[in-house]
Amino acid sequence: MNKKTILTGDRPTGKLHLGHYTGSLKNRVALQNEDKYNMFVMVADQQALTDNAKNPKKIVDNLLEVAMDYMSVGLDPEKTTLFIQSQVPELAELTMYYLNLVTVSRLHRNPTVKSEIQQKGFGESIPAGFFIYPVSQVADITAFKADLVPVGNDQKPMIEQTREIVRSFNSTYGDVLVEPEGMYPEGIAGRLPGLDGKAKMSKSLGNAIYLSDDADEVRKKVMSMFTDPNHIRVEDPGCVENNAVFTYLDAFCQDKDALEEMKAHYRRGGLGDVKVKRYLNDILQAELDPIRARRKELEQNPDYIYEVLKKGSEKARAVAAQTLSEVRDAMGIEYFKGMNF
């Protein structure tokens, strides 16, 4: 039976954090180890440049950090193709063809893009590259004929836009492209809040615990986390709902019976925030210790990381080139195919 193909990735705008870990990285490793899929994981440097064009050093510096985070959590270059988006130029050519199959008004209606434009405060000065990056994502996905795309729930509009463009291409030129399905996180994994409890964990908001944070930094961040503002004294009844500490415990605590007892105790009063935070800290340290150990090893050999990315990019480019050839052939623009000069 042919393996299905998975394509996913991240923008190298900073080190990866627990939100990435619960929302995607942990699941990627599990999918990889099932040995049922062809896995492609992309460092999306071109997409990151759409709103960082005047600060390319930020992207260059973080590319290695993201790759080390990938491998430290368990993505294995022997099982998963790790590659850099900009090193596969076929993706840019595919983007150009797909741009002709989508309207400006349709791009305007993409709720994810609208939200990000507002968040970044572009106003009327939206970089054209940023505005059309959903089409670039279509190129990324279709170049590898991905059947499945693991993404966060906020990326559902992107997957739908991909499917629309695939259907438009196939109805116009013939069945060449694969129409993908999104794979979305379930439960708390898809909505881990920031340390402030007010938004999702985010590099730009500075409310994140990074996979590379040392034990002392993690402890400090956990002890500063948002809880129930009305739980002033230990004996006061506390609220578990919308309490970031308990949200993290839901995501990471394996002893669900003990957690339910702790929640009940907190609700009726007599359990202090410090004790709950210490419990969470112990759980997170146990989860992060092996990740940090692997990362420390990788940090000693950056040449190895670049070698992995170079080989992965070469492999990815060969696959994308085959898809591009099929696309050009379907469009009738492989002008010199079969000619002998």
mmCIF file with all atom_site columns, N, CA, C and O in Angstrom, residues 308-335:
data_model
loop_
_atom_site.group_PDB
_atom_site.id
_atom_site.type_symbol
_atom_site.label_atom_id
_atom_site.label_alt_id
_atom_site.label_comp_id
_atom_site.label_asym_id
_atom_site.label_entity_id
_atom_site.label_seq_id
_atom_site.pdbx_PDB_ins_code
_atom_site.Cartn_x
_atom_site.Cartn_y
_atom_site.Cartn_z
_atom_site.occupancy
_atom_site.B_iso_or_equiv
_atom_site.pdbx_formal_charge
_atom_site.auth_seq_id
_atom_site.auth_comp_id
_atom_site.auth_asym_id
_atom_site.auth_atom_id
_atom_site.pdbx_PDB_model_num
ATOM 1   N N  . VAL A 1 308 ? 21.991 18.171 7.356   1.00 0.00 ? 308 VAL A N  1
ATOM 2   C CA . VAL A 1 308 ? 20.651 17.570 7.335   1.00 0.00 ? 308 VAL A CA 1
ATOM 3   C C  . VAL A 1 308 ? 19.706 18.401 6.476   1.00 0.00 ? 308 VAL A C  1
ATOM 4   O O  . VAL A 1 308 ? 18.967 17.884 5.635   1.00 0.00 ? 308 VAL A O  1
ATOM 5   N N  . LEU A 1 309 ? 19.742 19.725 6.670   1.00 0.00 ? 309 LEU A N  1
ATOM 6   C CA . LEU A 1 309 ? 18.850 20.612 5.920   1.00 0.00 ? 309 LEU A CA 1
ATOM 7   C C  . LEU A 1 309 ? 19.193 20.652 4.435   1.00 0.00 ? 309 LEU A C  1
ATOM 8   O O  . LEU A 1 309 ? 18.299 20.739 3.586   1.00 0.00 ? 309 LEU A O  1
ATOM 9   N N  . LYS A 1 310 ? 20.477 20.580 4.119   1.00 0.00 ? 310 LYS A N  1
ATOM 10  C CA . LYS A 1 310 ? 20.896 20.581 2.711   1.00 0.00 ? 310 LYS A CA 1
ATOM 11  C C  . LYS A 1 310 ? 20.422 19.311 2.009   1.00 0.00 ? 310 LYS A C  1
ATOM 12  O O  . LYS A 1 310 ? 19.839 19.364 0.917   1.00 0.00 ? 310 LYS A O  1
ATOM 13  N N  . LYS A 1 311 ? 20.649 18.171 2.625   1.00 0.00 ? 311 LYS A N  1
ATOM 14  C CA . LYS A 1 311 ? 20.211 16.903 2.030   1.00 0.00 ? 311 LYS A CA 1
ATOM 15  C C  . LYS A 1 311 ? 18.687 16.848 1.926   1.00 0.00 ? 311 LYS A C  1
ATOM 16  O O  . LYS A 1 311 ? 18.136 16.388 0.919   1.00 0.00 ? 311 LYS A O  1
ATOM 17  N N  . GLY A 1 312 ? 18.015 17.325 2.970   1.00 0.00 ? 312 GLY A N  1
ATOM 18  C CA . GLY A 1 312 ? 16.558 17.330 2.934   1.00 0.00 ? 312 GLY A CA 1
ATOM 19  C C  . GLY A 1 312 ? 16.017 18.247 1.856   1.00 0.00 ? 312 GLY A C  1
ATOM 20  O O  . GLY A 1 312 ? 15.046 17.915 1.165   1.00 0.00 ? 312 GLY A O  1
ATOM 21  N N  . SER A 1 313 ? 16.671 19.398 1.674   1.00 0.00 ? 313 SER A N  1
ATOM 22  C CA . SER A 1 313 ? 16.233 20.346 0.640   1.00 0.00 ? 313 SER A CA 1
ATOM 23  C C  . SER A 1 313 ? 16.453 19.774 -0.755  1.00 0.00 ? 313 SER A C  1
ATOM 24  O O  . SER A 1 313 ? 15.636 19.990 -1.663  1.00 0.00 ? 313 SER A O  1
ATOM 25  N N  . GLU A 1 314 ? 17.541 19.051 -0.941  1.00 0.00 ? 314 GLU A N  1
ATOM 26  C CA . GLU A 1 314 ? 17.795 18.419 -2.244  1.00 0.00 ? 314 GLU A CA 1
ATOM 27  C C  . GLU A 1 314 ? 16.739 17.359 -2.543  1.00 0.00 ? 314 GLU A C  1
ATOM 28  O O  . GLU A 1 314 ? 16.238 17.255 -3.672  1.00 0.00 ? 314 GLU A O  1
ATOM 29  N N  . LYS A 1 315 ? 16.394 16.583 -1.542  1.00 0.00 ? 315 LYS A N  1
ATOM 30  C CA . LYS A 1 315 ? 15.353 15.562 -1.726  1.00 0.00 ? 315 LYS A CA 1
ATOM 31  C C  . LYS A 1 315 ? 14.003 16.217 -2.011  1.00 0.00 ? 315 LYS A C  1
ATOM 32  O O  . LYS A 1 315 ? 13.262 15.797 -2.915  1.00 0.00 ? 315 LYS A O  1
ATOM 33  N N  . ALA A 1 316 ? 13.688 17.263 -1.244  1.00 0.00 ? 316 ALA A N  1
ATOM 34  C CA . ALA A 1 316 ? 12.417 17.965 -1.439  1.00 0.00 ? 316 ALA A CA 1
ATOM 35  C C  . ALA A 1 316 ? 12.357 18.589 -2.825  1.00 0.00 ? 316 ALA A C  1
ATOM 36  O O  . ALA A 1 316 ? 11.315 18.571 -3.492  1.00 0.00 ? 316 ALA A O  1
ATOM 37  N N  . ARG A 1 317 ? 13.487 19.140 -3.283  1.00 0.00 ? 317 ARG A N  1
ATOM 38  C CA . ARG A 1 317 ? 13.499 19.796 -4.580  1.00 0.00 ? 317 ARG A CA 1
ATOM 39  C C  . ARG A 1 317 ? 13.244 18.783 -5.707  1.00 0.00 ? 317 ARG A C  1
ATOM 40  O O  . ARG A 1 317 ? 12.554 19.100 -6.687  1.00 0.00 ? 317 ARG A O  1
ATOM 41  N N  . ALA A 1 318 ? 13.770 17.588 -5.571  1.00 0.00 ? 318 ALA A N  1
ATOM 42  C CA . ALA A 1 318 ? 13.548 16.570 -6.604  1.00 0.00 ? 318 ALA A CA 1
ATOM 43  C C  . ALA A 1 318 ? 12.059 16.225 -6.713  1.00 0.00 ? 318 ALA A C  1
ATOM 44  O O  . ALA A 1 318 ? 11.522 16.060 -7.813  1.00 0.00 ? 318 ALA A O  1
ATOM 45  N N  . VAL A 1 319 ? 11.384 16.129 -5.565  1.00 0.00 ? 319 VAL A N  1
ATOM 46  C CA . VAL A 1 319 ? 9.949  15.826 -5.570  1.00 0.00 ? 319 VAL A CA 1
ATOM 47  C C  . VAL A 1 319 ? 9.164  16.994 -6.166  1.00 0.00 ? 319 VAL A C  1
ATOM 48  O O  . VAL A 1 319 ? 8.277  16.803 -7.005  1.00 0.00 ? 319 VAL A O  1
ATOM 49  N N  . ALA A 1 320 ? 9.482  18.213 -5.735  1.00 0.00 ? 320 ALA A N  1
ATOM 50  C CA . ALA A 1 320 ? 8.774  19.392 -6.240  1.00 0.00 ? 320 ALA A CA 1
ATOM 51  C C  . ALA A 1 320 ? 8.998  19.592 -7.733  1.00 0.00 ? 320 ALA A C  1
ATOM 52  O O  . ALA A 1 320 ? 8.091  20.018 -8.456  1.00 0.00 ? 320 ALA A O  1
ATOM 53  N N  . ALA A 1 321 ? 10.205 19.278 -8.208  1.00 0.00 ? 321 ALA A N  1
ATOM 54  C CA . ALA A 1 321 ? 10.504 19.434 -9.634  1.00 0.00 ? 321 ALA A CA 1
ATOM 55  C C  . ALA A 1 321 ? 9.640  18.502 -10.480 1.00 0.00 ? 321 ALA A C  1
ATOM 56  O O  . ALA A 1 321 ? 9.201  18.865 -11.584 1.00 0.00 ? 321 ALA A O  1
ATOM 57  N N  . GLN A 1 322 ? 9.389  17.302 -9.978  1.00 0.00 ? 322 GLN A N  1
ATOM 58  C CA . GLN A 1 322 ? 8.541  16.361 -10.703 1.00 0.00 ? 322 GLN A CA 1
ATOM 59  C C  . GLN A 1 322 ? 7.110  16.887 -10.796 1.00 0.00 ? 322 GLN A C  1
ATOM 60  O O  . GLN A 1 322 ? 6.482  16.851 -11.858 1.00 0.00 ? 322 GLN A O  1
ATOM 61  N N  . THR A 1 323 ? 6.603  17.424 -9.680  1.00 0.00 ? 323 THR A N  1
ATOM 62  C CA . THR A 1 323 ? 5.250  18.000 -9.689  1.00 0.00 ? 323 THR A CA 1
ATOM 63  C C  . THR A 1 323 ? 5.182  19.197 -10.629 1.00 0.00 ? 323 THR A C  1
ATOM 64  O O  . THR A 1 323 ? 4.228  19.345 -11.404 1.00 0.00 ? 323 THR A O  1
ATOM 65  N N  . LEU A 1 324 ? 6.195  20.057 -10.582 1.00 0.00 ? 324 LEU A N  1
ATOM 66  C CA . LEU A 1 324 ? 6.212  21.230 -11.457 1.00 0.00 ? 324 LEU A CA 1
ATOM 67  C C  . LEU A 1 324 ? 6.210  20.816 -12.922 1.00 0.00 ? 324 LEU A C  1
ATOM 68  O O  . LEU A 1 324 ? 5.515  21.419 -13.748 1.00 0.00 ? 324 LEU A O  1
ATOM 69  N N  . SER A 1 325 ? 6.959  19.787 -13.258 1.00 0.00 ? 325 SER A N  1
ATOM 70  C CA . SER A 1 325 ? 6.986  19.299 -14.636 1.00 0.00 ? 325 SER A CA 1
ATOM 71  C C  . SER A 1 325 ? 5.591  18.842 -15.075 1.00 0.00 ? 325 SER A C  1
ATOM 72  O O  . SER A 1 325 ? 5.154  19.126 -16.191 1.00 0.00 ? 325 SER A O  1
ATOM 73  N N  . GLU A 1 326 ? 4.890  18.158 -14.170 1.00 0.00 ? 326 GLU A N  1
ATOM 74  C CA . GLU A 1 326 ? 3.537  17.691 -14.483 1.00 0.00 ? 326 GLU A CA 1
ATOM 75  C C  . GLU A 1 326 ? 2.578  18.872 -14.635 1.00 0.00 ? 326 GLU A C  1
ATOM 76  O O  . GLU A 1 326 ? 1.692  18.859 -15.508 1.00 0.00 ? 326 GLU A O  1
ATOM 77  N N  . VAL A 1 327 ? 2.751  19.890 -13.807 1.00 0.00 ? 327 VAL A N  1
ATOM 78  C CA . VAL A 1 327 ? 1.914  21.082 -13.882 1.00 0.00 ? 327 VAL A CA 1
ATOM 79  C C  . VAL A 1 327 ? 2.146  21.809 -15.207 1.00 0.00 ? 327 VAL A C  1
ATOM 80  O O  . VAL A 1 327 ? 1.198  22.182 -15.914 1.00 0.00 ? 327 VAL A O  1
ATOM 81  N N  . ARG A 1 328 ? 3.405  22.003 -15.560 1.00 0.00 ? 328 ARG A N  1
ATOM 82  C CA . ARG A 1 328 ? 3.724  22.694 -16.803 1.00 0.00 ? 328 ARG A CA 1
ATOM 83  C C  . ARG A 1 328 ? 3.221  21.908 -18.012 1.00 0.00 ? 328 ARG A C  1
ATOM 84  O O  . ARG A 1 328 ? 2.722  22.487 -18.985 1.00 0.00 ? 328 ARG A O  1
ATOM 85  N N  . ASP A 1 329 ? 3.354  20.600 -17.941 1.00 0.00 ? 329 ASP A N  1
ATOM 86  C CA . ASP A 1 329 ? 2.882  19.744 -19.043 1.00 0.00 ? 329 ASP A CA 1
ATOM 87  C C  . ASP A 1 329 ? 1.360  19.866 -19.190 1.00 0.00 ? 329 ASP A C  1
ATOM 88  O O  . ASP A 1 329 ? 0.843  19.995 -20.311 1.00 0.00 ? 329 ASP A O  1
ATOM 89  N N  . ALA A 1 330 ? 0.646  19.845 -18.061 1.00 0.00 ? 330 ALA A N  1
ATOM 90  C CA . ALA A 1 330 ? -0.815 19.954 -18.100 1.00 0.00 ? 330 ALA A CA 1
ATOM 91  C C  . ALA A 1 330 ? -1.253 21.312 -18.656 1.00 0.00 ? 330 ALA A C  1
ATOM 92  O O  . ALA A 1 330 ? -2.263 21.412 -19.367 1.00 0.00 ? 330 ALA A O  1
ATOM 93  N N  . MET A 1 331 ? -0.480 22.357 -18.371 1.00 0.00 ? 331 MET A N  1
ATOM 94  C CA . MET A 1 331 ? -0.802 23.693 -18.841 1.00 0.00 ? 331 MET A CA 1
ATOM 95  C C  . MET A 1 331 ? -0.372 23.914 -20.293 1.00 0.00 ? 331 MET A C  1
ATOM 96  O O  . MET A 1 331 ? -0.734 24.916 -20.909 1.00 0.00 ? 331 MET A O  1
ATOM 97  N N  . GLY A 1 332 ? 0.404  22.972 -20.821 1.00 0.00 ? 332 GLY A N  1
ATOM 98  C CA . GLY A 1 332 ? 0.858  23.090 -22.207 1.00 0.00 ? 332 GLY A CA 1
ATOM 99  C C  . GLY A 1 332 ? 2.042  24.002 -22.393 1.00 0.00 ? 332 GLY A C  1
ATOM 100 O O  . GLY A 1 332 ? 2.289  24.497 -23.502 1.00 0.00 ? 332 GLY A O  1
ATOM 101 N N  . ILE A 1 333 ? 2.816  24.240 -21.330 1.00 0.00 ? 333 ILE A N  1
ATOM 102 C CA . ILE A 1 333 ? 3.947  25.166 -21.449 1.00 0.00 ? 333 ILE A CA 1
ATOM 103 C C  . ILE A 1 333 ? 5.298  24.455 -21.310 1.00 0.00 ? 333 ILE A C  1
ATOM 104 O O  . ILE A 1 333 ? 6.321  25.108 -21.077 1.00 0.00 ? 333 ILE A O  1
ATOM 105 N N  . GLU A 1 334 ? 5.290  23.136 -21.443 1.00 0.00 ? 334 GLU A N  1
ATOM 106 C CA . GLU A 1 334 ? 6.566  22.411 -21.565 1.00 0.00 ? 334 GLU A CA 1
ATOM 107 C C  . GLU A 1 334 ? 6.928  22.423 -23.049 1.00 0.00 ? 334 GLU A C  1
ATOM 108 O O  . GLU A 1 334 ? 6.846  21.416 -23.748 1.00 0.00 ? 334 GLU A O  1
ATOM 109 N N  . TYR A 1 335 ? 7.336  23.594 -23.548 1.00 0.00 ? 335 TYR A N  1
ATOM 110 C CA . TYR A 1 335 ? 7.440  23.828 -24.976 1.00 0.00 ? 335 TYR A CA 1
ATOM 111 C C  . TYR A 1 335 ? 8.439  22.921 -25.678 1.00 0.00 ? 335 TYR A C  1
ATOM 112 O O  . TYR A 1 335 ? 8.263  22.585 -26.854 1.00 0.00 ? 335 TYR A O  1
#
